[in-house]
Amino acid sequence: MEVGLSGDPIYDWVHQPIPEKLWHYTSVQGFQGIIASGNIYATDVRFLNDSEEFVHARKVANEVVEHASEFGELGFPLRDVLKSAVNGVFASDFLDPNRAQIFVASFTDSADDLSQWRGYSHGTFGVSISFDLRMHRPIVESDSAVTFAPCIYDDDEKRNLIQFAIHQFVKESQAKWTETVKEFLNDFCKSKTKPEFTEILKVTTAAFDNPAFKAKLNAGLNIARQHLHRLSGLLKHRAFYHEREWRLVLPISPDKDKTDLVHPIRFRSTGASLIPYIEFPLGMISMAQGSGATPTPILPVNDVLLGPGASVDAANAALAFLESESIKIVPSRSDVPYRQARNQSICEGQQ
């Protein structure tokens, strides 16, 4: 885990420079909807193709606890303290998969990837849209879980970042334990008697029950929660590393009035379920076309790529459609040497 100038590797991760081109693979129907509306669908994570979405962070945190030494310096109960921190952090409503409602919109820095054509462009006849979102990162407030950053696939990186997230809580606990035990042992050294561990445990328990120290621990736990709120939506199973996903994470507080949202929750149907989503505007840019002219909003689209199965006619139609929406981009076709039979079933209706 590399720590940048900020000294906070989680801050550094969620503030990585946004590439000039981030691609979104979709169907032809999705392409039409995005360009025409200026919105992209952000889907409830519970309905994405990774069955561990948003619970993966808890699994990794549990691994951190399991791999930790049972005791630290002077008998410090390291594993128990880590376990307490993890349980306290994941008691947050934002991290409870039964209460939290997290929506994500997915992009990738991989421009022409066969696996993503197959998985997300609905039969390789779809479209990959490139956006320049460098000026559109949401402001990351100290108490906000909104992020726009690359996903984390490496298991060691995940564990290191989670360890950093709970570092302050463990540091405060260990410092108090060490201070208390050293004072206790100094008193016993004067009397030249050997203390029992139960006696050490008694004085440390009393120290940890001190209201002022409990307040310090709670502050450390709140810092850990803020870190994990930002991380949890970005942690992905390593099996998906080839997708090189950048993810816009949009959480809705469990206590939020769902009838009064800026971006209301909507539903679309698939063969098996209704899928909750929100329509998120892609930061349209206003451009004045002349002195005194009314600004014309345009999308930050900087490239369009048609899937391996697209025909010349499809390319011409896409060009005409973009022109009708005042987007001066000539679509190109994928270089992937793959062609799917046209009579193969193609799913429709999703972005």
Protein backbone atom coordinates (compact mmCIF):
# COMPACT_ATOMS: atom_id res chain seq x y z
CA MET A 1 0.00 0.00 0.00
CA GLU A 2 1.57 3.24 -1.14
CA VAL A 3 0.80 6.38 0.80
CA GLY A 4 0.89 9.62 -1.20
CA LEU A 5 1.40 13.18 -0.05
CA SER A 6 -1.93 13.17 1.76
CA GLY A 7 -0.78 10.41 4.12
CA ASP A 8 -4.16 8.76 3.56
CA PRO A 9 -4.14 5.92 0.97
CA ILE A 10 -7.96 5.80 0.89
CA TYR A 11 -8.16 9.50 0.03
CA ASP A 12 -5.47 8.96 -2.60
CA TRP A 13 -7.38 6.04 -4.11
CA VAL A 14 -10.72 7.84 -4.48
CA HIS A 15 -8.98 10.96 -5.85
CA GLN A 16 -6.99 9.26 -8.59
CA PRO A 17 -6.89 11.33 -11.81
CA ILE A 18 -9.85 10.49 -14.04
CA PRO A 19 -8.78 9.30 -17.51
CA GLU A 20 -9.68 11.38 -20.54
CA LYS A 21 -11.72 8.46 -21.86
CA LEU A 22 -13.93 6.24 -19.74
CA TRP A 23 -16.09 3.79 -21.66
CA HIS A 24 -19.59 2.55 -20.97
CA TYR A 25 -20.67 -0.64 -22.78
CA THR A 26 -24.38 -0.87 -23.52
CA SER A 27 -27.01 -2.03 -25.99
CA VAL A 28 -28.12 0.03 -28.99
CA GLN A 29 -31.27 0.83 -27.03
CA GLY A 30 -29.17 1.96 -24.06
CA PHE A 31 -26.96 4.08 -26.33
CA GLN A 32 -30.02 5.84 -27.73
CA GLY A 33 -31.43 6.48 -24.25
CA ILE A 34 -28.20 7.87 -22.81
CA ILE A 35 -27.54 10.25 -25.69
CA ALA A 36 -31.15 11.44 -25.94
CA SER A 37 -31.70 11.96 -22.20
CA GLY A 38 -28.23 12.95 -21.02
CA ASN A 39 -28.62 10.44 -18.19
CA ILE A 40 -26.99 7.16 -17.32
CA TYR A 41 -28.59 4.41 -15.27
CA ALA A 42 -27.12 3.81 -11.82
CA THR A 43 -28.28 0.36 -10.76
CA ASP A 44 -28.94 -1.03 -7.28
CA VAL A 45 -25.82 -3.10 -6.44
CA ARG A 46 -27.93 -6.05 -5.29
CA PHE A 47 -28.97 -6.61 -8.91
CA LEU A 48 -25.51 -6.56 -10.52
CA ASN A 49 -23.67 -9.61 -11.85
CA ASP A 50 -21.29 -9.90 -8.87
CA SER A 51 -23.15 -11.85 -6.18
CA GLU A 52 -20.85 -10.40 -3.49
CA GLU A 53 -21.53 -6.75 -4.26
CA PHE A 54 -21.18 -4.56 -1.16
CA VAL A 55 -20.80 -7.56 1.19
CA HIS A 56 -17.32 -8.29 -0.16
CA ALA A 57 -15.85 -5.58 2.08
CA ARG A 58 -17.12 -7.37 5.20
CA LYS A 59 -15.60 -10.65 4.01
CA VAL A 60 -12.22 -8.98 3.49
CA ALA A 61 -12.46 -7.25 6.88
CA ASN A 62 -13.15 -10.62 8.51
CA GLU A 63 -10.01 -11.97 6.81
CA VAL A 64 -8.00 -9.10 8.31
CA VAL A 65 -9.24 -10.16 11.76
CA GLU A 66 -8.53 -13.86 11.17
CA HIS A 67 -4.98 -13.25 9.94
CA ALA A 68 -4.04 -10.88 12.78
CA SER A 69 -1.90 -11.99 15.71
CA GLU A 70 -3.96 -12.84 18.76
CA PHE A 71 -1.88 -10.61 21.05
CA GLY A 72 0.34 -7.58 20.62
CA GLU A 73 2.81 -5.81 22.92
CA LEU A 74 2.27 -6.41 26.64
CA GLY A 75 -0.56 -8.85 25.97
CA PHE A 76 -2.64 -6.36 23.97
CA PRO A 77 -5.66 -8.37 22.64
CA LEU A 78 -5.10 -7.31 19.03
CA ARG A 79 -7.45 -9.75 17.35
CA ASP A 80 -10.32 -9.01 19.74
CA VAL A 81 -9.87 -5.25 19.26
CA LEU A 82 -9.85 -5.65 15.48
CA LYS A 83 -12.98 -7.77 15.69
CA SER A 84 -14.67 -5.14 17.84
CA ALA A 85 -13.74 -2.43 15.34
CA VAL A 86 -15.05 -4.41 12.36
CA ASN A 87 -18.31 -5.24 14.13
CA GLY A 88 -18.77 -1.61 15.13
CA VAL A 89 -18.07 -0.30 11.63
CA PHE A 90 -20.36 -2.72 9.84
CA ALA A 91 -23.20 -2.01 12.26
CA SER A 92 -23.62 1.20 10.26
CA ASP A 93 -26.81 1.33 8.21
CA PHE A 94 -24.79 2.29 5.13
CA LEU A 95 -22.87 -0.98 5.38
CA ASP A 96 -25.80 -3.23 6.22
CA PRO A 97 -26.81 -4.99 2.97
CA ASN A 98 -30.33 -5.43 4.35
CA ARG A 99 -30.81 -1.69 4.89
CA ALA A 100 -28.43 0.19 2.63
CA GLN A 101 -29.48 1.07 -0.91
CA ILE A 102 -26.45 1.75 -3.06
CA PHE A 103 -26.64 2.65 -6.74
CA VAL A 104 -23.67 2.42 -9.09
CA ALA A 105 -22.95 3.49 -12.66
CA SER A 106 -20.10 1.59 -14.29
CA PHE A 107 -17.39 2.71 -16.70
CA THR A 108 -14.07 1.22 -17.78
CA ASP A 109 -10.78 2.46 -19.16
CA SER A 110 -10.72 -0.61 -21.44
CA ALA A 111 -11.83 0.61 -24.87
CA ASP A 112 -12.38 -2.53 -26.92
CA ASP A 113 -12.65 -5.60 -24.70
CA LEU A 114 -14.31 -8.76 -26.03
CA SER A 115 -15.50 -9.97 -22.62
CA GLN A 116 -17.31 -6.69 -22.03
CA TRP A 117 -18.80 -6.67 -25.51
CA ARG A 118 -20.18 -10.11 -24.74
CA GLY A 119 -21.30 -9.26 -21.22
CA TYR A 120 -22.74 -5.76 -21.56
CA SER A 121 -23.43 -4.89 -25.20
CA HIS A 122 -26.23 -7.41 -25.56
CA GLY A 123 -24.79 -9.78 -28.09
CA THR A 124 -21.81 -7.72 -29.39
CA PHE A 125 -24.16 -5.65 -31.55
CA GLY A 126 -24.09 -2.88 -28.95
CA VAL A 127 -22.15 0.34 -28.42
CA SER A 128 -19.37 1.56 -26.15
CA ILE A 129 -19.60 5.27 -25.37
CA SER A 130 -16.53 7.19 -24.20
CA PHE A 131 -17.02 10.09 -21.80
CA ASP A 132 -14.61 12.77 -20.65
CA LEU A 133 -15.59 13.03 -17.00
CA ARG A 134 -12.43 14.68 -15.68
CA MET A 135 -14.34 17.79 -14.60
CA HIS A 136 -17.33 15.94 -13.18
CA ARG A 137 -16.11 14.14 -10.08
CA PRO A 138 -18.61 14.58 -7.21
CA ILE A 139 -17.30 16.52 -4.24
CA VAL A 140 -16.22 14.00 -1.59
CA GLU A 141 -17.42 15.42 1.71
CA SER A 142 -16.01 14.08 4.97
CA ASP A 143 -19.27 12.35 5.85
CA SER A 144 -20.28 11.27 2.34
CA ALA A 145 -20.03 7.83 0.77
CA VAL A 146 -20.32 9.22 -2.77
CA THR A 147 -17.25 8.24 -4.80
CA PHE A 148 -16.06 8.10 -8.39
CA ALA A 149 -12.94 5.98 -8.57
CA PRO A 150 -11.50 2.73 -9.95
CA CYS A 151 -12.55 -0.54 -8.35
CA ILE A 152 -10.09 -2.46 -6.18
CA TYR A 153 -9.44 -6.07 -7.18
CA ASP A 154 -6.11 -6.98 -5.57
CA ASP A 155 -6.68 -8.88 -2.30
CA ASP A 156 -3.58 -7.48 -0.58
CA GLU A 157 -4.57 -3.94 -1.55
CA LYS A 158 -8.06 -4.47 -0.13
CA ARG A 159 -6.72 -5.80 3.19
CA ASN A 160 -4.18 -2.97 3.47
CA LEU A 161 -6.80 -0.30 2.86
CA ILE A 162 -9.20 -1.84 5.39
CA GLN A 163 -6.39 -2.05 7.94
CA PHE A 164 -5.73 1.64 7.36
CA ALA A 165 -9.44 2.39 7.78
CA ILE A 166 -9.52 0.92 11.29
CA HIS A 167 -5.97 1.99 12.17
CA GLN A 168 -7.00 4.94 14.37
CA PHE A 169 -9.33 2.82 16.50
CA VAL A 170 -6.65 0.15 17.03
CA LYS A 171 -3.93 2.76 17.64
CA GLU A 172 -5.96 4.48 20.38
CA SER A 173 -6.77 1.11 21.99
CA GLN A 174 -3.18 -0.10 21.92
CA ALA A 175 -1.80 3.17 23.29
CA LYS A 176 -4.24 3.11 26.22
CA TRP A 177 -3.51 -0.56 26.93
CA THR A 178 0.27 0.01 26.88
CA GLU A 179 0.04 3.09 29.10
CA THR A 180 -2.20 1.33 31.64
CA VAL A 181 -0.17 -1.90 31.77
CA LYS A 182 3.17 -0.09 32.13
CA GLU A 183 1.84 1.97 35.06
CA PHE A 184 0.45 -1.17 36.65
CA LEU A 185 3.72 -3.10 36.20
CA ASN A 186 5.78 -0.23 37.60
CA ASP A 187 3.73 -0.35 40.79
CA PHE A 188 4.24 -4.10 41.07
CA CYS A 189 7.99 -3.80 40.45
CA LYS A 190 8.22 -1.62 43.53
CA SER A 191 6.61 -4.32 45.62
CA LYS A 192 8.74 -7.03 43.92
CA THR A 193 5.75 -9.30 43.36
CA LYS A 194 4.62 -10.90 40.12
CA PRO A 195 1.11 -9.88 38.99
CA GLU A 196 -1.47 -12.30 37.67
CA PHE A 197 -2.85 -11.65 34.20
CA THR A 198 -6.35 -11.40 35.67
CA GLU A 199 -5.15 -8.40 37.68
CA ILE A 200 -3.80 -6.74 34.51
CA LEU A 201 -7.09 -7.43 32.78
CA LYS A 202 -9.00 -5.85 35.63
CA VAL A 203 -7.15 -2.53 35.47
CA THR A 204 -7.21 -2.38 31.63
CA THR A 205 -10.95 -3.06 31.61
CA ALA A 206 -11.47 -0.20 34.05
CA ALA A 207 -9.32 2.08 31.88
CA PHE A 208 -11.27 1.18 28.74
CA ASP A 209 -14.56 1.85 30.54
CA ASN A 210 -13.50 5.42 31.28
CA PRO A 211 -16.04 7.78 29.59
CA ALA A 212 -13.35 10.10 28.20
CA PHE A 213 -11.49 7.18 26.63
CA LYS A 214 -14.72 5.73 25.25
CA ALA A 215 -15.31 9.05 23.50
CA LYS A 216 -11.85 8.80 21.87
CA LEU A 217 -12.61 5.25 20.73
CA ASN A 218 -15.93 6.33 19.25
CA ALA A 219 -14.15 9.08 17.33
CA GLY A 220 -11.75 6.48 15.92
CA LEU A 221 -14.68 4.24 15.04
CA ASN A 222 -16.42 7.09 13.19
CA ILE A 223 -13.28 7.68 11.14
CA ALA A 224 -13.22 3.98 10.28
CA ARG A 225 -16.88 4.11 9.22
CA GLN A 226 -16.26 7.08 6.92
CA HIS A 227 -13.35 5.25 5.29
CA LEU A 228 -15.31 2.03 4.84
CA HIS A 229 -18.33 3.89 3.45
CA ARG A 230 -16.10 5.11 0.63
CA LEU A 231 -14.31 1.83 0.08
CA SER A 232 -17.13 -0.70 0.21
CA GLY A 233 -18.71 0.21 -3.10
CA LEU A 234 -15.32 -0.08 -4.83
CA LEU A 235 -14.15 -3.47 -3.54
CA LYS A 236 -14.71 -6.15 -6.17
CA HIS A 237 -13.87 -9.84 -6.32
CA ARG A 238 -10.57 -10.46 -8.12
CA ALA A 239 -12.41 -12.56 -10.76
CA PHE A 240 -13.64 -9.28 -12.30
CA TYR A 241 -10.22 -7.59 -12.52
CA HIS A 242 -10.20 -7.72 -16.34
CA GLU A 243 -13.10 -5.25 -16.43
CA ARG A 244 -10.91 -2.41 -15.08
CA GLU A 245 -14.02 -0.73 -13.79
CA TRP A 246 -14.39 2.86 -12.73
CA ARG A 247 -17.45 3.23 -10.59
CA LEU A 248 -19.72 6.09 -9.60
CA VAL A 249 -21.16 5.09 -6.22
CA LEU A 250 -24.38 6.83 -5.13
CA PRO A 251 -25.70 5.74 -1.73
CA ILE A 252 -29.14 6.61 -0.40
CA SER A 253 -29.44 6.83 3.37
CA PRO A 254 -31.79 4.19 4.82
CA ASP A 255 -33.53 7.01 6.70
CA LYS A 256 -34.00 9.17 3.60
CA ASP A 257 -37.56 9.89 2.47
CA LYS A 258 -37.69 7.95 -0.83
CA THR A 259 -40.60 10.08 -2.06
CA ASP A 260 -38.47 13.25 -2.02
CA LEU A 261 -35.30 12.30 -3.89
CA VAL A 262 -33.54 14.56 -6.40
CA HIS A 263 -33.14 11.47 -8.60
CA PRO A 264 -36.18 9.24 -7.93
CA ILE A 265 -35.85 5.47 -7.80
CA ARG A 266 -37.31 3.86 -10.91
CA PHE A 267 -37.69 0.26 -12.04
CA ARG A 268 -37.02 -1.61 -15.26
CA SER A 269 -37.97 -5.17 -16.02
CA THR A 270 -35.89 -8.18 -17.03
CA GLY A 271 -36.98 -11.73 -17.62
CA ALA A 272 -36.52 -12.56 -13.95
CA SER A 273 -37.03 -9.41 -11.89
CA LEU A 274 -37.74 -5.72 -11.57
CA ILE A 275 -34.46 -3.82 -11.15
CA PRO A 276 -34.27 -0.55 -9.16
CA TYR A 277 -32.20 2.24 -10.73
CA ILE A 278 -31.84 5.99 -10.77
CA GLU A 279 -31.22 8.23 -13.76
CA PHE A 280 -28.09 10.24 -13.11
CA PRO A 281 -27.27 13.30 -15.29
CA LEU A 282 -23.80 13.16 -16.81
CA GLY A 283 -22.80 16.76 -16.13
CA MET A 284 -23.84 18.39 -19.39
CA ILE A 285 -21.57 21.19 -20.61
CA SER A 286 -23.04 24.52 -21.74
CA MET A 287 -21.54 25.93 -24.93
CA ALA A 288 -22.48 29.30 -26.41
CA GLN A 289 -22.48 29.16 -30.22
CA GLY A 290 -22.17 32.87 -30.82
CA SER A 291 -22.43 36.29 -29.24
CA GLY A 292 -25.68 36.52 -27.32
CA ALA A 293 -26.67 32.97 -28.26
CA THR A 294 -28.47 30.74 -25.81
CA PRO A 295 -26.04 28.12 -24.43
CA THR A 296 -26.56 24.69 -25.95
CA PRO A 297 -26.11 21.78 -23.54
CA ILE A 298 -24.04 18.88 -24.86
CA LEU A 299 -22.89 15.63 -23.34
CA PRO A 300 -19.20 15.09 -22.50
CA VAL A 301 -18.99 12.32 -25.12
CA ASN A 302 -15.64 12.12 -26.87
CA ASP A 303 -15.83 8.80 -28.76
CA VAL A 304 -18.27 6.10 -29.81
CA LEU A 305 -17.33 2.53 -30.69
CA LEU A 306 -19.71 0.01 -32.26
CA GLY A 307 -19.50 -3.65 -31.25
CA PRO A 308 -17.88 -6.45 -33.30
CA GLY A 309 -21.28 -7.53 -34.59
CA ALA A 310 -22.28 -4.10 -35.93
CA SER A 311 -22.90 -3.68 -39.65
CA VAL A 312 -22.00 -0.78 -41.94
CA ASP A 313 -25.68 0.21 -41.90
CA ALA A 314 -25.60 0.29 -38.10
CA ALA A 315 -22.58 2.60 -38.20
CA ASN A 316 -24.31 4.96 -40.63
CA ALA A 317 -27.45 5.02 -38.48
CA ALA A 318 -25.40 5.76 -35.33
CA LEU A 319 -23.66 8.64 -37.12
CA ALA A 320 -26.99 10.13 -38.24
CA PHE A 321 -28.39 9.80 -34.72
CA LEU A 322 -25.38 11.55 -33.14
CA GLU A 323 -25.67 14.38 -35.66
CA SER A 324 -29.36 14.75 -34.77
CA GLU A 325 -28.30 15.24 -31.15
CA SER A 326 -25.61 17.83 -32.13
CA ILE A 327 -22.75 15.46 -31.26
CA LYS A 328 -20.05 15.76 -33.89
CA ILE A 329 -18.42 12.35 -33.55
CA VAL A 330 -17.94 9.72 -36.24
CA PRO A 331 -18.45 6.28 -34.67
CA SER A 332 -15.83 3.64 -35.35
CA ARG A 333 -16.18 -0.13 -35.29
CA SER A 334 -14.52 -2.58 -32.93
CA ASP A 335 -11.25 -4.19 -34.04
CA VAL A 336 -12.10 -7.39 -32.20
CA PRO A 337 -12.24 -10.22 -34.79
CA TYR A 338 -15.46 -11.70 -33.47
CA ARG A 339 -18.85 -11.99 -35.08
CA GLN A 340 -21.96 -13.37 -33.44
CA ALA A 341 -24.72 -15.00 -35.46
CA ARG A 342 -27.54 -12.53 -35.99
CA ASN A 343 -30.19 -15.07 -35.09
CA GLN A 344 -28.77 -15.52 -31.61
CA SER A 345 -30.97 -14.11 -28.87
CA ILE A 346 -30.17 -10.53 -27.89
CA CYS A 347 -31.40 -9.03 -24.62
CA GLU A 348 -32.97 -5.60 -24.82
CA GLY A 349 -34.14 -2.91 -22.44
CA GLN A 350 -31.07 -2.18 -20.31
CA GLN A 351 -28.36 0.42 -20.36
